[in-house]
Tab-separated table of C-alpha atoms in Angstrom:
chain	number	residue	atom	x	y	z
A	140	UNK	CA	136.069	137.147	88.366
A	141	UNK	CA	136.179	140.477	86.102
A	142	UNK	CA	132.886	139.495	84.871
A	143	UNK	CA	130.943	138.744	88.067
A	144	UNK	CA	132.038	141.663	90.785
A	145	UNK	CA	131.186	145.385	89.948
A	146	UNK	CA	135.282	146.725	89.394
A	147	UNK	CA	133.853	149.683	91.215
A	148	UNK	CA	132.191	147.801	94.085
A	149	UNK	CA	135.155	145.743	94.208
A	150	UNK	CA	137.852	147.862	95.209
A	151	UNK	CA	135.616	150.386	97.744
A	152	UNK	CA	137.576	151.178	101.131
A	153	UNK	CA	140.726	150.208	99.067
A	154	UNK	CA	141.522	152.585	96.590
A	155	UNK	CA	138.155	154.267	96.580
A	156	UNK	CA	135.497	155.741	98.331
A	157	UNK	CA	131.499	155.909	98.105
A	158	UNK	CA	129.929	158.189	96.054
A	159	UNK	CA	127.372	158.696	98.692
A	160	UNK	CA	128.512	159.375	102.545
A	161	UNK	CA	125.857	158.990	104.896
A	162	UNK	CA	124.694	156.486	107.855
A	163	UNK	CA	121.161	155.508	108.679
A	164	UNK	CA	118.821	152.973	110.143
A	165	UNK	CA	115.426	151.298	109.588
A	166	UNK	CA	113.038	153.056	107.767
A	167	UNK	CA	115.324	156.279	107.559
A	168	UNK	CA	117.687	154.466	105.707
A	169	UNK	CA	115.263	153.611	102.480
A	170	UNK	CA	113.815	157.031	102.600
A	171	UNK	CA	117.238	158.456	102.596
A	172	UNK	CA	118.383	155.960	99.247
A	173	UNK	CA	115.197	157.123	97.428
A	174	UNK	CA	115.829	160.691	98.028
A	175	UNK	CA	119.255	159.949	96.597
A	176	UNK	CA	118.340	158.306	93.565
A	177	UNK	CA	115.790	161.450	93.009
A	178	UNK	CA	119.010	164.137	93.137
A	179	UNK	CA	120.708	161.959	90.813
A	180	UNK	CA	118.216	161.991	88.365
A	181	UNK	CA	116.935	165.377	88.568
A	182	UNK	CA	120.795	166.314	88.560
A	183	UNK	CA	121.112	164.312	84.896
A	184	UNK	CA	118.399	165.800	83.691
A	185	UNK	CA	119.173	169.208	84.291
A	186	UNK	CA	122.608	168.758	83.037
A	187	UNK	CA	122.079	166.336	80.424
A	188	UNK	CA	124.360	169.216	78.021
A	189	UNK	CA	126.685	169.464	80.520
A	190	UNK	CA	127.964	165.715	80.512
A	191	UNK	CA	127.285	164.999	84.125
A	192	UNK	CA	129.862	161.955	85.108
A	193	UNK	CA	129.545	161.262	88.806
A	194	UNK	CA	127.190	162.676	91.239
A	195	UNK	CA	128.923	162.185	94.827
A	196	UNK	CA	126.263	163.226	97.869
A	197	UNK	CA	126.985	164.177	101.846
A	198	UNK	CA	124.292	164.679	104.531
A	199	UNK	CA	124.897	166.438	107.479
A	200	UNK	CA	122.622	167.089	110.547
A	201	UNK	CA	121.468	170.503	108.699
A	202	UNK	CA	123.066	170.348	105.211
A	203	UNK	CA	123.026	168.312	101.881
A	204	UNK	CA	126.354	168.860	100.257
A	205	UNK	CA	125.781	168.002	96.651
A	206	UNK	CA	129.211	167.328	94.427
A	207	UNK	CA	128.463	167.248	90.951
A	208	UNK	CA	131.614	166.066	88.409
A	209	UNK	CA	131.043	167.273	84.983
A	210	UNK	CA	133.051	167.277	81.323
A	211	UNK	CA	131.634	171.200	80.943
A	212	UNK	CA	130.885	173.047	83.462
A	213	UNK	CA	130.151	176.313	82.225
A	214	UNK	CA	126.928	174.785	81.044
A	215	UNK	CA	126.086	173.486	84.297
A	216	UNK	CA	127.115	177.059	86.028
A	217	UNK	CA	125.613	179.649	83.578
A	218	UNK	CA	126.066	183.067	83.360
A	219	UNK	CA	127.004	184.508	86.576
A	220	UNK	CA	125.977	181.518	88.061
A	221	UNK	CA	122.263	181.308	87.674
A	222	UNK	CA	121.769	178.046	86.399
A	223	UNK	CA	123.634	176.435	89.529
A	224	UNK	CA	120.988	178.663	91.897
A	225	UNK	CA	118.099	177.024	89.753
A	226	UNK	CA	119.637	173.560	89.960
A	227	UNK	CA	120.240	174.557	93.748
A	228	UNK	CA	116.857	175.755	94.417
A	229	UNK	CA	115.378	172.471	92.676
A	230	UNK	CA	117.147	170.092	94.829
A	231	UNK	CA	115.971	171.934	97.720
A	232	UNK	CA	111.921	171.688	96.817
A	233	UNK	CA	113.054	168.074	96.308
A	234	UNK	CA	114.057	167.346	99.559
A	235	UNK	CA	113.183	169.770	101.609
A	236	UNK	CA	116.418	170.622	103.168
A	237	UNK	CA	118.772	173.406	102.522
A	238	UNK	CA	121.621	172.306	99.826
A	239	UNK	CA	125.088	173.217	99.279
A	240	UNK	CA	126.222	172.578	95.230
A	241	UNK	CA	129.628	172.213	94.359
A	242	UNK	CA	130.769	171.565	90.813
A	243	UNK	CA	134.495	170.066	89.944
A	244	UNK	CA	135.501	169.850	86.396
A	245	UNK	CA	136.700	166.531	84.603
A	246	UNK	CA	139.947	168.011	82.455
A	247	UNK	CA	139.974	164.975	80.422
A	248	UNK	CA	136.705	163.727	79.363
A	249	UNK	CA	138.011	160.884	77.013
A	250	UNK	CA	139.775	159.177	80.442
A	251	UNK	CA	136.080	159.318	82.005
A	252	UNK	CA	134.086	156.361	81.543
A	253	UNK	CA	131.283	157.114	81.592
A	254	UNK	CA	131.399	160.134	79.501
A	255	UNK	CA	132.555	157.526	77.295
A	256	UNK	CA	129.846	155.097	77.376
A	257	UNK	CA	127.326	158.053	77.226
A	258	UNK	CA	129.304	159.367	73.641
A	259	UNK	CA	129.273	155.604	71.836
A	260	UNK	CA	125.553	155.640	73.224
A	261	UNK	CA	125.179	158.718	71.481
A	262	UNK	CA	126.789	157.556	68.563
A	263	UNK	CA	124.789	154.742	67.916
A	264	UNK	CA	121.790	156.623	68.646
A	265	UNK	CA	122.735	158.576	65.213
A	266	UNK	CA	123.031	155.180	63.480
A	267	UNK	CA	126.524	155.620	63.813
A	268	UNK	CA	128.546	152.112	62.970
A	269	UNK	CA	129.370	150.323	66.444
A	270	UNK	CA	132.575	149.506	65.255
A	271	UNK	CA	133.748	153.118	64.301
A	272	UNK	CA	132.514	154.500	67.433
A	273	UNK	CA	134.345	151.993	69.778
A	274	UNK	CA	137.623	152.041	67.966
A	275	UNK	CA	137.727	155.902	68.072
A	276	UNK	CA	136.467	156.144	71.547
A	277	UNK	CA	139.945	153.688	71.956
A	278	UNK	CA	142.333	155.594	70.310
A	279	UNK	CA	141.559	159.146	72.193
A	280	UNK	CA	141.937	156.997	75.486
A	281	UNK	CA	144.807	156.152	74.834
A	282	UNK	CA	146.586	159.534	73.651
A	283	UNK	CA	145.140	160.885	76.598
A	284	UNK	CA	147.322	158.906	78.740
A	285	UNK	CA	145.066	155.888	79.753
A	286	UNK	CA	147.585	152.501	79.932
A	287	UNK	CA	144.659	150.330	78.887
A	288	UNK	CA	140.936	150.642	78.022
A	289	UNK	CA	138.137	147.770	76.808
A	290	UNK	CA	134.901	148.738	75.369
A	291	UNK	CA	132.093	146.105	75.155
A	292	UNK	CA	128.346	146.649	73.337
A	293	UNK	CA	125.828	144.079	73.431
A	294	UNK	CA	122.292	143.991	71.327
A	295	UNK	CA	121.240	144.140	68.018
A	296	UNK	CA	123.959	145.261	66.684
A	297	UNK	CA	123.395	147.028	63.188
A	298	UNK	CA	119.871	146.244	63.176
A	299	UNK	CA	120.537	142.351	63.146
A	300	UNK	CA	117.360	139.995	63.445
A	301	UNK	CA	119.580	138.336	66.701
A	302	UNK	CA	121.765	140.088	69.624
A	303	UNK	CA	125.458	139.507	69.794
A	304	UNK	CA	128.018	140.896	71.775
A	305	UNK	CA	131.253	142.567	70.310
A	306	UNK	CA	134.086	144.411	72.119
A	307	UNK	CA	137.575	146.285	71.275
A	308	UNK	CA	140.450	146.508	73.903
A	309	UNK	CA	144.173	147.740	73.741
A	310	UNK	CA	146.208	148.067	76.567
A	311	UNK	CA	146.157	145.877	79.369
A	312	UNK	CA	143.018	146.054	82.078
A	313	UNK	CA	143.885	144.067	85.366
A	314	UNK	CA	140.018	143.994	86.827
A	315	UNK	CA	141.070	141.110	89.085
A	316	UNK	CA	144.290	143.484	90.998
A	317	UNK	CA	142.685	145.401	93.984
A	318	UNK	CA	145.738	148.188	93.504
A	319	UNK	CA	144.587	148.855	89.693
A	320	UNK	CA	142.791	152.107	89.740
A	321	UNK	CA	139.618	151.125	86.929
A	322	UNK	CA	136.999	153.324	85.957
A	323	UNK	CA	134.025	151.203	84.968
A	324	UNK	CA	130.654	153.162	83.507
A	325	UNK	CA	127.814	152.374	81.595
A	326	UNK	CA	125.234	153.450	78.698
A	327	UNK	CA	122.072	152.642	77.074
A	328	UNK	CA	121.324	153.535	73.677
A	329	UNK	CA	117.390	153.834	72.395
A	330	UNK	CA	117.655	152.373	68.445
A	331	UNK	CA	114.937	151.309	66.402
A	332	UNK	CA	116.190	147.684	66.978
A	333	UNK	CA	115.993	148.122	70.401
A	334	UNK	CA	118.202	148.759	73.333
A	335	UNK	CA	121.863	148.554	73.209
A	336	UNK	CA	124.107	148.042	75.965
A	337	UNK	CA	127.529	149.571	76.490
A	338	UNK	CA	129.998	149.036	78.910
A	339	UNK	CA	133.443	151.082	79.326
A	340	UNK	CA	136.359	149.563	81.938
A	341	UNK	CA	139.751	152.134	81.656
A	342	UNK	CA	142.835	151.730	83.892
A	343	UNK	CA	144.733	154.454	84.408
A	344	UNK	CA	147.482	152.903	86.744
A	345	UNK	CA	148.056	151.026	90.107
A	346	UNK	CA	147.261	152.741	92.888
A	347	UNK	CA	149.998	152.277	96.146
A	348	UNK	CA	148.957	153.277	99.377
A	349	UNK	CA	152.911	153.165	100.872
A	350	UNK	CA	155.790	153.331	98.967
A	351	UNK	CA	157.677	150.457	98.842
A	352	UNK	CA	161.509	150.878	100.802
A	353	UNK	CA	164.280	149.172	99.381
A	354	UNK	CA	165.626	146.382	101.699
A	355	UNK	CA	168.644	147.574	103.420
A	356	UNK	CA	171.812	145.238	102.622
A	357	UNK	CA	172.573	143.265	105.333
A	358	UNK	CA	175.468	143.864	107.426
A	359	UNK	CA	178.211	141.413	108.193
A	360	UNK	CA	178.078	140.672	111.658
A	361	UNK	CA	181.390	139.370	113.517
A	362	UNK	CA	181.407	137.266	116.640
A	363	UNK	CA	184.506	137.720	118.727
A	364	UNK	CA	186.044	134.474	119.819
């Protein structure tokens, strides 16, 4: 099962919500996707410094809220805020609508997936051995507090003639639980060989919407004669 549903797309409405939160219809609907895919990108490639991790988007009737989750933010801010107002100002010639940014900071960019797919991707991009880069990627994870991580690349791996896959786990990654809370993410690298894949799953616990009562003890019940 882990391999064939999307651990993100899997446990939506359970333990998670969409990253974008908006209804349409018809013809509305696909110009509304395409406009979202444009953000995104023009959002990652204004911030590609700033290690940009999710992009979440809200329409209402006269707004575009914009939340934009990033590993540095003071990049993405600059100085007293002037590189937000540009990134603002783009995403309104974009779409045409006026836009509301707001930036969150990820404290802990080694528990972020796909912070940590982008940094291997990086890596190998520097001709960096895959094997170094996924087992140190590992080891921060898991100081950092994650209770299990698994790290697969796929391609021509060290400039092989054929592709191969290899991966590196520790910990324990439940992708078939709905309750375990699993950040998935993904990565390209650009080699000389070719493109390499990566993909990043991390659990960081279980996630339990009600907290589970202890059974009260049962009382003895006595029937008069």
């Amino acid at each position: 099962m882990g391999r064939k549903v999307h651990p993100i797309g899997f446990r939506l409405k359970i333990i998670r919500d969409w990253d974008a939160r908006w209804y349409a219809e018809g013809d509305k609907f696909r110009e509304l996707l395409q406009e979202d895919f444009k953000i995104r990108r023009f959002v990652k490639k204004v911030g590609a410094r700033a290690g940009v991790s999710r992009i979440e988007i809200e329409r209402y009737p006269n707004q575009l809220l914009v939340n934009i989750h990033t590993a540095r933010p003071g990049i993405l801010i600059g100085r007293k805020g002037e590189a937000v107002k540009d990134l603002r100002t783009g995403i309104e010639d974009l779409t045409g609508k006026k836009v509301k940014v707001e930036v969150t900071e990820i404290e802990k960019a080694d528990l972020d997936s796909t912070l940590v797919a982008e940094n291997i991707a990086d890596q190998l991009q520097r001709r960096i051995g895959h094997s170094r880069a996924m087992k140190r990627a590992v080891s921060q994870a898991m100081r950092q507090g994650a209770q299990g991580i698994k790290i697969m690349v796929s391609g021509r791996l060290g400039g092989s003639d054929m592709s191969r896959t290899e991966w590196v786990a520790e910990g324990r990654v439940p992708r078939s639980s709905l309750r375990s809370n699993i950040d998935y993410g993904t990565a390209e690298a650009l080699t000389t060989f070719g493109r390499i894949g990566v993909k990043v799953w991390i659990y960081k616990g279980e996630v339990l919407t009600k907290e589970e009562k202890p059974a009260e003890p049962k009382k003895d019940v006595y029937v008069m004669p």
